[in-house]
Amino acid sequence: MSKCLLIIAFLMVHTMMHAQVPVDLQGYNRKSGVTATVQGNVLHISWPVSDQEKGTVAFNLEAGKPLFQQIQLSQGGTVKEVAKDLDPAFILTVGKRDLSKESGWNIFFDRTAYLPYKAYPVNVTKRSAKVVSAGSRTMVALSDITAGEFSGTLEITMYNGSPLLNIAAVVATQKDSVAIIYDAGLVSKQPAWKELFWADTDNYLQSTSADQSAGSQNLAVKYRTIIGESTGGSVAVFPPPHQYFYPLDNAYNLKYVWHGSNYRNMFSGYGIGIRHDLMGDRRHVPWFNAPPGTQQRLNFFCLLSTQKDGKVLEDVKRYTHSDSYKPLAGYNTMASHFHTEHIDDVLTHKPIPEIPGHVKALRNLGVNIMHLGEFHLAGNPWDNGPRRLPEFKLMFEECARLSDGDFLMLPGEEPNSHFGGHWMNIFPKPVYWIMSREKDQPFVEDDPTYGKVYRVGNKEELLKLLELEKGLAWTAHARTKGSTGFPDKYREESFYKSDRFFGAAWKSIPADLSQPRLGKRVLDLMDDMANWGHKKYAIGEADLFKLEPDYELYGHMNINYLQLDKLPKFKDGWQPVLDAMEQGKFFVTTGEVLLPVFRVNGKSSGETIQLAANGKAAMELEVDWTFPLNFAEIISGDGQQVHRERINLDQTKPFGKQLFKFTPNLKGKKWVRVEVWDVAANGAFTQFVWME
């Protein structure tokens, strides 16, 4: 009897393993240029990679078989197999989010990595599949996937006009107070690659043979990319360039790719992929938010090519302009908020090259203007003069020395005095000031060594200093870190309402993989500030400490494109920089999406328009992009509510430039701005156009 039961059980398991998995084609558009066919348990998707070339992925839906049975590129009747018998693989590491603090989900100072956590392989059960067309994209979704208390679907997206794939484990949990982090890649039990390639941190191409018997190895690379080469071609694996990086104080290169067998003792087989160091920079390591019910996209990209010898890396680099900021006529790039503590290094006689690492690193990125936040954890910011004034003098001298050609280093601080919370400042020339004043000391005096010196004893005097010296101040890392609750808590203060208070600074804190855009915290604050009734703006901030050329700086950075026809010389002062900021003549971007033109009724950001009686406006938006675009959003407000109009851009293909024209109805609105985001959550946003 028991023997019969065993036979029956075996037959049932065999039948289930070989049963045909249902494939839903109802969402597939046959006019999309993509072919979707099912033969037995194999789903074939073919899409146009270019005018002459076609990509094909054969998905094996049989249980126990590698999902990617074949990945091919074909042209003119010639078919090349670039990979076969691969499985996408993910490790989800789940930790605890501390929601007891005032910042809530906006927390940065969390100790997630130091608390108990558990890692889970993402298990794929091929129960069903569906094909969905959306503009120029085709998505194959497989159900079900699970990882601990998380569950969801596996999504593979192909993009017409490109050999680009996105592979995402989209998962959610109902558990509260969760933080996550993930590793991912392509794994095979049979030899899939002959050779592997990557660029080292000095930007030299390196390679090694794909040894199936070798254990896994983590690599510090440039461009966050590892390439597997087969007989027929190559596959480059890389993460979303910014979304993959949660906020850290230091942008160390933490060996973000891996290759080899049995990675983390959790992947069965040999693989290549992307990874995180669970301990980050060993300071505050918050990982990613995963609020209950949110669809977290653990994702990475693959770029297919028939090229060999790592040459596909040049194609990968196009998506980030080779990790640099593309020059735009009429604009100069500005990066703000760096705690390099270079002045302390000079004063303490640390060995420093003539051109410090932070200058080389930023100039390599194409940064024209570097705005410092010195004396944050070093120096003597609260000194009453004997130490602070020499430190200022040295900062001004070093900024002058290191400003040359197409690079301008601007002095600045995060003083955090008198106003409340944390804030940044900038003056249009060197200004000496002390953050305290005794009753018998004057507000300003002429010093025989330093010239004019200010002593500031309260917020009123601080505002007076900014007015007299034409400086600007703004909230650093608003609503998080040391600015939790700000600028909200001082929005009724005279200094906030003053035109000397610029607004706030934007950075992707916190990180949340369910969001299709970065930095929601400050984007929402922008709208709130505009509805509060004062003309305020938001500049991008890096908020990073030490920098070196071999760091993973690009992934942690953002940049401001300021409308400046010419870069000021340090010796002449830099009032034009402050003018562009104060007038809202700039846009902020991660680098992949550029917005060189934004006009409403012929007026650009920072300007004021009058609407027609019907409220209709003529909006022009020029967008330059690399990854396929996801959506644009027109955001406006009436002083009370925020209104959003999302424009689907899923028809776009990679590497485009277009002048979009929209006619939003802005009746009753007081301001409007625009955001544009791509499929990798890279994006850009304008400043406000105001309405009378």
XYZ file of C-alpha atoms in Angstrom:
692
model
C 0.000 0.000 0.000
C 2.797 2.434 0.962
C 4.563 1.601 -2.309
C 1.440 2.547 -4.267
C 1.167 5.835 -2.389
C 4.789 6.632 -3.197
C 4.199 5.953 -6.886
C 1.081 8.121 -6.890
C 2.925 10.934 -5.111
C 5.794 10.686 -7.581
C 3.413 10.841 -10.539
C 1.615 13.854 -9.051
C 4.891 15.731 -8.511
C 6.061 14.807 -12.019
C 2.779 16.004 -13.497
C 2.928 19.289 -11.562
C 6.520 19.924 -12.608
C 5.759 19.337 -16.278
C 2.253 20.817 -16.347
C 1.880 23.745 -18.702
C 2.052 27.077 -16.912
C -0.764 29.405 -18.027
C 0.398 32.494 -19.929
C -1.966 35.472 -20.055
C -1.540 37.430 -23.309
C -4.568 39.689 -22.911
C -2.411 42.686 -22.000
C -0.059 42.127 -24.938
C -0.366 44.548 -27.867
C 0.346 42.796 -31.159
C 0.898 46.174 -32.819
C 3.754 47.087 -30.471
C 6.443 45.652 -32.742
C 7.003 42.851 -30.232
C 6.282 39.175 -30.854
C 5.052 36.977 -28.004
C 4.509 33.258 -28.622
C 4.101 30.206 -26.413
C 5.399 26.763 -27.356
C 4.761 24.218 -24.650
C 6.245 25.660 -21.491
C 8.475 28.164 -23.278
C 7.443 31.775 -23.775
C 9.319 33.555 -26.557
C 9.531 37.365 -26.576
C 11.179 39.137 -29.503
C 11.507 42.911 -29.651
C 13.249 45.453 -31.920
C 16.634 46.357 -30.468
C 17.330 48.742 -33.355
C 16.152 49.240 -36.911
C 18.208 46.238 -38.010
C 18.617 44.135 -34.873
C 16.205 42.051 -32.820
C 16.439 40.660 -29.309
C 14.822 37.410 -28.195
C 14.386 35.886 -24.754
C 13.066 32.347 -24.355
C 11.501 31.973 -20.896
C 11.354 28.377 -19.711
C 8.325 28.163 -17.409
C 8.877 24.547 -16.392
C 9.605 24.069 -12.702
C 13.228 23.359 -11.923
C 14.494 24.664 -15.269
C 16.529 27.888 -15.708
C 14.143 30.731 -16.498
C 16.258 32.261 -19.257
C 16.571 29.317 -21.597
C 18.093 31.492 -24.305
C 18.951 35.144 -24.812
C 19.702 36.025 -28.408
C 20.477 38.940 -30.677
C 19.873 38.620 -34.404
C 20.506 40.768 -37.443
C 20.023 40.031 -41.130
C 19.349 36.365 -40.525
C 22.409 35.915 -38.287
C 21.489 34.779 -34.787
C 23.926 34.967 -31.891
C 23.233 33.422 -28.508
C 24.625 35.809 -25.899
C 23.533 33.727 -22.894
C 21.612 30.592 -21.967
C 20.357 28.617 -18.983
C 20.406 31.505 -16.508
C 18.240 32.284 -13.506
C 17.723 35.745 -12.023
C 18.628 35.553 -8.350
C 17.970 37.856 -5.405
C 18.835 37.921 -1.723
C 16.569 40.067 0.433
C 18.025 41.033 3.803
C 15.379 42.208 6.270
C 16.093 44.338 9.322
C 14.355 46.602 11.816
C 13.384 50.238 11.240
C 13.247 52.434 14.352
C 10.023 54.444 14.113
C 10.115 55.707 17.681
C 11.923 58.931 16.798
C 10.274 62.158 15.606
C 11.565 61.710 12.059
C 9.570 58.466 11.601
C 10.099 56.962 8.157
C 12.339 59.959 7.280
C 14.973 58.652 9.677
C 18.672 58.689 8.795
C 20.301 58.119 12.177
C 19.227 54.493 12.398
C 21.357 51.523 13.413
C 19.677 48.956 11.201
C 22.895 47.191 10.247
C 23.890 46.804 13.914
C 20.607 45.154 14.926
C 19.492 41.566 14.245
C 18.533 40.895 10.635
C 17.823 37.896 8.457
C 18.627 37.167 4.820
C 16.300 35.253 2.505
C 16.791 33.985 -1.032
C 13.923 35.074 -3.254
C 12.170 31.868 -4.308
C 10.395 31.767 -7.667
C 7.436 29.426 -8.139
C 6.329 29.399 -11.763
C 2.561 29.256 -11.283
C 1.533 31.696 -13.991
C 2.885 34.277 -16.380
C 1.507 37.254 -18.227
C 2.756 39.574 -20.939
C 1.865 43.258 -20.716
C 2.553 45.932 -23.329
C 2.959 49.538 -22.197
C 4.039 51.977 -24.863
C 7.484 50.951 -26.080
C 7.945 48.471 -23.207
C 7.002 44.834 -22.823
C 6.861 43.272 -19.385
C 6.754 39.581 -18.512
C 5.436 38.969 -14.991
C 5.827 35.632 -13.213
C 3.971 34.584 -10.094
C 4.723 33.767 -7.370
C 7.873 34.833 -5.564
C 8.513 34.772 -1.816
C 11.266 35.845 0.580
C 10.435 35.417 4.236
C 7.335 37.507 4.949
C 7.634 39.259 1.568
C 5.805 38.033 -1.530
C 5.063 39.294 -5.012
C 5.998 38.829 -8.663
C 9.081 38.667 -10.847
C 9.018 41.261 -13.633
C 11.275 41.337 -16.697
C 10.940 44.416 -18.897
C 12.251 44.853 -22.435
C 12.518 48.244 -24.140
C 11.954 48.762 -27.850
C 14.945 50.376 -29.502
C 17.422 48.979 -27.005
C 19.078 45.700 -25.890
C 18.254 46.756 -22.325
C 16.435 44.524 -19.836
C 15.235 45.328 -16.350
C 14.807 42.404 -13.963
C 12.842 43.115 -10.787
C 11.611 41.117 -7.837
C 8.599 43.193 -6.798
C 7.681 42.254 -3.248
C 5.685 43.559 -0.296
C 5.100 42.729 3.347
C 2.345 43.670 5.770
C 4.817 43.800 8.634
C 5.561 47.243 10.069
C 8.904 48.874 10.962
C 10.911 47.028 8.325
C 14.117 48.066 6.557
C 15.613 46.060 3.714
C 18.631 45.723 1.469
C 19.235 43.394 -1.488
C 21.821 41.650 -3.650
C 21.021 40.295 -7.100
C 22.409 38.820 -10.282
C 22.339 36.046 -12.871
C 23.155 32.500 -11.763
C 23.765 29.299 -13.716
C 24.442 25.707 -12.740
C 26.099 25.025 -16.083
C 29.015 27.092 -17.452
C 27.455 30.247 -18.951
C 30.469 32.557 -19.249
C 33.979 32.154 -20.586
C 35.393 35.433 -19.307
C 34.376 38.318 -17.044
C 35.178 42.025 -17.447
C 34.925 45.173 -15.342
C 36.564 48.583 -14.988
C 38.660 48.989 -11.865
C 38.454 52.158 -9.769
C 41.271 53.704 -11.836
C 39.078 53.190 -14.922
C 41.213 50.429 -16.439
C 39.442 47.418 -17.937
C 40.192 44.170 -16.096
C 39.253 40.559 -16.835
C 39.373 37.057 -15.439
C 38.336 33.653 -16.648
C 34.989 32.391 -15.390
C 36.090 29.566 -13.100
C 33.054 27.536 -12.046
C 34.975 26.034 -9.125
C 35.979 29.396 -7.654
C 34.126 30.790 -4.684
C 32.428 34.156 -4.898
C 34.485 37.335 -4.852
C 33.456 40.952 -4.302
C 34.972 43.670 -6.484
C 35.453 47.419 -6.221
C 34.645 48.660 -9.716
C 33.837 51.818 -11.607
C 30.418 52.217 -13.264
C 28.871 49.588 -10.911
C 29.038 47.013 -13.742
C 30.245 43.469 -14.286
C 30.195 41.790 -17.696
C 29.850 38.114 -18.558
C 31.160 37.039 -21.974
C 29.925 33.911 -23.736
C 30.734 32.382 -27.103
C 28.141 34.564 -28.814
C 28.416 37.863 -26.998
C 28.199 39.642 -23.645
C 25.754 40.629 -20.920
C 26.507 43.626 -18.695
C 24.843 43.606 -15.261
C 24.421 46.867 -13.326
C 22.016 48.496 -10.850
C 19.949 51.674 -11.199
C 22.777 54.208 -10.830
C 21.270 56.227 -7.955
C 18.232 54.350 -6.643
C 20.445 51.408 -5.613
C 22.314 53.552 -3.072
C 20.713 54.377 0.253
C 22.077 57.518 1.990
C 25.448 57.328 3.712
C 27.871 59.928 5.095
C 30.713 58.543 2.988
C 30.573 57.400 -0.620
C 33.193 54.691 -0.207
C 33.464 52.117 -2.954
C 32.128 49.148 -0.989
C 32.686 46.500 -3.678
C 29.252 46.737 -5.249
C 29.620 43.787 -7.678
C 30.361 40.109 -7.210
C 31.170 36.992 -9.225
C 31.786 33.332 -8.502
C 30.066 30.311 -7.034
C 27.804 29.997 -4.001
C 27.527 33.724 -3.314
C 26.835 34.368 0.404
C 26.246 30.598 0.664
C 22.760 31.299 -0.677
C 23.030 31.081 -4.481
C 23.389 27.600 -5.894
C 25.658 27.870 -8.909
C 27.999 30.363 -10.523
C 26.908 33.931 -10.979
C 27.631 37.591 -11.574
C 25.756 40.453 -9.997
C 25.398 43.471 -7.756
C 25.673 43.617 -3.976
C 25.697 45.749 -0.854
C 28.040 45.705 2.099
C 25.565 45.180 4.927
C 27.570 47.451 7.250
C 27.789 50.348 4.802
C 30.333 52.984 5.823
C 30.261 51.751 9.445
C 28.504 54.926 10.601
C 24.763 55.442 10.231
C 23.493 52.647 7.977
C 19.725 53.038 7.453
C 19.224 50.720 4.420
C 15.904 51.101 2.545
C 12.451 51.786 3.953
C 9.844 49.076 3.344
C 6.543 50.377 4.772
C 3.683 47.857 4.992
C 2.014 47.091 1.673
C 4.507 48.985 -0.490
C 5.725 47.276 -3.663
C 9.489 47.177 -3.254
C 11.346 46.831 -6.574
C 14.547 44.857 -6.055
C 15.887 45.402 -9.541
C 18.877 45.478 -11.839
C 19.579 46.034 -15.523
C 21.149 43.841 -18.185
C 22.559 45.210 -21.430
C 22.957 42.659 -24.201
C 25.646 42.828 -26.874
C 27.318 40.741 -29.543
C 30.565 42.549 -28.703
C 33.311 40.910 -26.700
C 36.361 41.912 -24.644
C 34.257 44.084 -22.362
C 33.421 46.585 -25.104
C 29.776 46.641 -24.049
C 30.929 48.724 -21.081
C 31.131 51.704 -23.433
C 27.418 51.252 -24.129
C 26.665 51.028 -20.398
C 28.599 54.238 -19.764
C 26.366 56.160 -22.162
C 23.494 55.833 -19.691
C 25.361 57.990 -17.134
C 27.449 60.077 -19.536
C 30.430 58.054 -18.281
C 29.565 59.034 -14.692
C 29.780 62.739 -15.450
C 27.503 65.721 -15.903
C 26.862 66.602 -19.518
C 27.826 70.179 -20.405
C 24.890 72.397 -21.385
C 25.258 75.735 -23.159
C 24.361 78.595 -20.825
C 24.692 76.465 -17.683
C 27.358 75.633 -15.126
C 27.092 72.732 -12.697
C 27.130 73.223 -8.935
C 27.403 70.631 -6.168
C 26.740 71.688 -2.582
C 27.261 70.534 1.004
C 30.633 68.804 1.394
C 32.246 68.202 4.791
C 35.704 67.440 3.422
C 37.390 69.062 6.459
C 40.212 69.960 4.097
C 41.150 72.992 6.212
C 41.610 70.824 9.286
C 43.807 68.473 7.254
C 46.013 71.420 6.263
C 46.166 72.818 9.790
C 47.087 69.434 11.285
C 49.760 68.891 8.621
C 48.291 65.735 7.171
C 49.961 64.632 3.932
C 47.881 66.180 1.148
C 48.601 66.177 -2.580
C 48.794 69.555 -4.306
C 45.363 68.896 -5.811
C 43.336 67.185 -3.062
C 41.333 64.061 -3.813
C 37.982 65.791 -3.412
C 38.882 68.325 -6.119
C 40.000 65.597 -8.523
C 36.896 63.542 -7.792
C 34.461 66.379 -8.474
C 36.304 67.712 -11.512
C 36.261 64.193 -12.963
C 32.455 64.292 -12.642
C 32.218 67.578 -14.511
C 31.376 69.697 -11.470
C 32.120 73.385 -12.115
C 31.252 74.787 -8.677
C 31.912 73.066 -5.348
C 30.208 74.595 -2.307
C 31.797 73.591 0.977
C 30.276 72.883 4.386
C 33.495 73.138 6.387
C 34.061 73.015 10.162
C 31.270 70.509 10.737
C 33.099 67.841 12.740
C 36.482 69.554 12.804
C 37.830 73.047 13.308
C 36.532 75.517 15.862
C 33.199 76.892 14.655
C 32.137 78.083 18.128
C 35.446 79.781 18.928
C 35.160 83.523 19.655
C 37.869 84.509 17.197
C 41.476 83.448 17.908
C 41.052 80.077 16.201
C 38.035 80.636 13.971
C 39.359 83.644 12.064
C 42.643 81.962 10.997
C 40.632 78.933 9.907
C 38.417 81.190 7.800
C 41.452 82.872 6.274
C 42.967 79.531 5.333
C 39.640 78.350 3.862
C 39.439 81.443 1.660
C 43.061 81.022 0.556
C 42.616 77.344 -0.273
C 39.382 78.026 -2.179
C 41.204 80.694 -4.202
C 44.177 78.380 -4.846
C 42.046 75.443 -5.960
C 39.713 77.506 -8.156
C 41.084 77.368 -11.673
C 39.935 76.963 -15.257
C 36.428 75.509 -15.221
C 36.341 74.883 -11.459
C 35.302 77.231 -8.654
C 35.533 76.198 -5.005
C 33.244 78.261 -2.791
C 33.617 78.643 0.980
C 30.630 77.690 3.064
C 29.521 76.229 6.371
C 26.714 74.330 8.013
C 26.738 76.680 11.048
C 23.587 75.402 12.810
C 23.444 78.439 15.071
C 20.589 80.729 16.169
C 17.940 79.746 13.597
C 17.232 76.201 14.781
C 17.904 72.867 13.120
C 20.717 72.565 10.593
C 21.268 75.073 7.820
C 23.772 76.011 5.139
C 25.044 79.414 4.074
C 26.802 81.073 1.181
C 28.118 84.607 0.713
C 29.151 86.213 -2.612
C 32.679 86.896 -1.293
C 34.824 85.973 1.718
C 33.087 87.073 4.915
C 34.508 86.746 8.427
C 31.940 86.172 11.155
C 31.819 84.719 14.657
C 28.767 82.839 15.953
C 28.617 84.604 19.337
C 28.795 88.112 20.734
C 29.288 89.321 24.280
C 27.347 92.396 25.466
C 30.396 94.660 25.335
C 31.424 93.539 21.836
C 30.319 95.351 18.674
C 28.261 93.637 15.967
C 30.901 94.566 13.384
C 34.447 95.870 13.652
C 37.521 96.327 11.485
C 40.289 93.910 12.374
C 43.863 94.875 11.338
C 44.491 91.343 10.013
C 41.147 90.207 8.667
C 39.320 93.420 7.839
C 35.615 93.520 8.594
C 34.582 90.938 11.233
C 31.006 90.317 12.389
C 29.927 88.949 15.753
C 26.461 87.414 15.768
C 24.613 86.870 19.026
C 21.085 85.962 17.942
C 18.832 85.202 14.977
C 18.052 88.880 14.366
C 21.733 89.718 14.041
C 22.278 86.686 11.853
C 19.582 87.916 9.468
C 21.184 91.354 9.521
C 24.531 89.811 8.563
C 22.922 88.007 5.624
C 21.240 91.241 4.506
C 24.378 93.367 4.764
C 26.619 90.869 2.980
C 23.974 89.622 0.504
C 24.283 86.059 1.747
C 21.795 83.202 1.534
C 20.817 80.562 4.084
C 18.681 77.446 3.710
C 17.575 74.362 5.616
C 19.988 71.456 5.194
C 18.477 67.955 5.016
C 15.044 69.363 5.889
C 12.653 67.243 7.965
C 15.340 64.660 8.771
C 18.641 64.325 10.645
C 19.323 67.436 12.747
C 16.635 69.328 10.828
C 13.755 67.065 11.825
C 10.768 69.390 12.173
C 12.414 72.213 10.184
C 11.756 74.493 8.380
C 8.163 73.930 9.545
C 8.955 75.070 13.088
C 10.295 78.470 11.984
C 8.107 79.183 8.955
C 6.541 82.177 10.765
C 9.897 83.653 11.775
C 11.044 86.893 10.152
C 14.295 85.340 8.972
C 12.435 82.565 7.138
C 10.115 85.049 5.424
C 13.097 87.160 4.391
C 14.456 86.947 0.853
C 17.790 86.002 2.495
C 16.361 82.628 3.437
C 16.586 80.675 0.210
C 14.547 77.564 1.084
C 15.833 74.016 1.481
C 18.100 71.360 -0.026
C 17.159 68.132 -1.814
C 18.732 64.707 -1.447
C 17.365 61.187 -1.609
C 16.795 60.645 2.112
C 15.226 58.244 2.979
C 15.571 55.556 0.326
C 12.477 53.577 -0.654
C 12.526 51.129 -3.574
C 8.759 51.359 -4.011
C 8.987 54.995 -5.109
C 9.345 55.748 -8.848
C 11.131 59.003 -7.954
C 13.868 59.965 -5.496
C 13.774 62.415 -2.604
C 10.027 62.651 -1.981
C 10.720 64.236 1.400
C 11.983 67.537 -0.039
C 9.859 67.470 -3.187
C 6.833 67.516 -0.888
C 8.464 70.249 1.173
C 8.933 72.380 -1.944
C 5.177 72.285 -2.506
C 4.474 73.062 1.134
C 6.857 76.038 1.127
C 5.241 77.406 -2.025
C 1.792 77.061 -0.476
C 3.016 78.874 2.650
C 3.197 81.959 0.455
C 6.889 82.855 0.136
C 9.161 82.401 -2.870
C 11.516 79.638 -1.802
C 13.532 77.134 -3.819
C 15.349 73.824 -3.308
C 18.934 73.197 -4.319
C 20.425 69.725 -4.610
C 22.835 68.771 -1.827
C 25.359 65.949 -1.617
C 25.901 66.071 2.162
C 29.024 63.908 1.998
C 32.253 63.824 3.959
C 35.613 62.656 2.596
C 35.883 62.265 -1.186
C 38.461 60.514 -3.331
C 38.514 59.705 -7.070
C 38.143 55.956 -6.413
C 34.942 56.356 -4.364
C 31.470 55.441 -5.655
C 30.683 59.126 -5.797
C 28.384 59.312 -8.810
C 25.772 56.989 -7.320
C 25.480 59.172 -4.206
C 25.515 62.523 -5.998
C 23.084 64.966 -7.529
C 23.822 68.204 -9.362
C 22.432 71.694 -9.913
C 22.521 73.236 -13.381
C 22.718 77.011 -12.820
C 21.969 79.439 -15.629
C 25.386 81.079 -15.881
C 26.880 82.110 -19.204
C 30.327 82.388 -17.615
C 31.901 80.924 -14.503
C 32.942 83.700 -12.088
C 36.557 84.077 -11.007
C 37.182 83.655 -7.304
C 39.063 86.957 -7.080
C 36.056 88.819 -8.524
C 33.512 87.284 -6.149
C 30.688 84.981 -7.166
C 27.553 87.104 -6.912
C 26.222 85.599 -10.202
C 26.027 82.198 -8.477
C 23.843 83.606 -5.708
C 21.773 85.547 -8.246
C 20.967 82.339 -10.155
C 20.018 80.599 -6.917
C 17.958 83.456 -5.504
C 16.106 83.948 -8.793
C 15.324 80.238 -9.234
C 17.359 80.046 -12.428
C 18.410 76.428 -12.132
C 17.212 72.839 -12.219
C 18.268 69.851 -10.124
C 19.034 66.408 -11.539
C 20.660 63.075 -10.876
C 22.469 63.628 -14.200
C 20.647 61.327 -16.625
C 17.623 63.601 -17.205
C 18.270 67.215 -18.214
C 15.759 70.070 -18.467
C 17.526 72.858 -20.393
C 14.248 74.616 -21.303
C 11.244 75.186 -19.038
C 8.808 77.952 -19.900
C 5.236 78.758 -18.959
C 3.605 81.422 -21.134
C 7.112 82.342 -22.253
C 8.490 82.798 -18.720
C 11.104 80.543 -17.127
C 11.538 79.342 -13.528
C 11.713 82.059 -10.917
C 9.572 84.419 -12.986
C 5.930 85.460 -12.581
C 3.130 85.176 -15.134
C -0.454 86.310 -15.477
C -2.914 83.649 -16.590
C -5.685 84.019 -19.119
C -9.229 84.068 -17.744
C -9.718 80.383 -18.538
C -6.516 79.427 -16.682
C -4.964 77.664 -19.679
C -1.182 77.962 -19.884
C 1.305 77.162 -22.634
C 4.117 75.076 -21.169
C 7.318 74.122 -22.993
C 9.706 71.575 -21.526
C 12.830 70.383 -23.285
C 14.044 67.044 -21.966
C 17.349 65.315 -22.719
C 17.559 61.737 -21.399
C 19.482 58.448 -21.442
C 17.328 55.681 -19.872
C 13.788 55.438 -21.297
C 11.540 57.944 -19.551
C 8.802 56.891 -17.153
C 6.662 59.973 -16.593
C 6.554 63.730 -16.232
C 4.504 65.425 -13.558
C 3.128 68.946 -13.537
C 2.748 70.026 -9.909
C 0.849 73.180 -8.976
C -0.699 74.720 -5.881
C -3.362 77.206 -4.881
C -1.999 78.159 -1.478
C -3.826 75.311 0.240
C -3.795 72.169 -1.878
C -1.205 70.545 -4.157
C -2.411 69.390 -7.576
C -0.602 66.818 -9.694
C -0.984 65.929 -13.357
C 1.030 62.884 -14.414
C 1.981 62.474 -18.066
C 2.878 58.958 -19.145
C 6.106 58.855 -21.169
C 6.275 55.104 -21.770
C 6.472 55.658 -25.534
C 9.988 57.067 -25.189
C 13.068 55.043 -26.083
C 16.591 55.396 -24.704
C 18.764 58.390 -25.575
C 16.370 61.055 -26.684
C 15.851 64.791 -26.751
C 12.472 66.399 -27.247
C 10.613 69.650 -26.695
C 7.336 68.712 -25.032
C 4.390 71.094 -25.109
C 1.612 70.917 -22.543
C -1.459 73.050 -21.864
C -2.242 72.618 -18.173
C -5.208 74.360 -16.632
C -3.728 76.485 -13.843
C -6.819 78.468 -12.974
C -6.728 79.479 -9.323
C -3.126 78.287 -8.930
C -0.290 80.349 -7.474
C 2.695 78.341 -8.660
C 3.743 75.474 -10.906
C 6.801 73.277 -11.343
C 7.685 70.077 -13.237
C 9.450 66.786 -12.515
C 10.620 64.155 -15.039
C 11.639 60.605 -14.045
C 13.002 57.651 -16.005
C 12.645 53.885 -15.617
C 15.676 53.706 -13.297
C 14.197 56.375 -10.952
C 16.723 58.926 -12.197
C 15.152 62.318 -12.603
C 15.178 66.092 -12.647
C 12.951 68.863 -11.387
C 12.514 72.534 -12.173
C 12.032 75.399 -9.791
C 8.763 77.351 -9.643
C 7.038 79.643 -12.058
C 4.834 81.945 -9.979
C 1.375 83.240 -10.870
C -0.321 86.503 -10.005
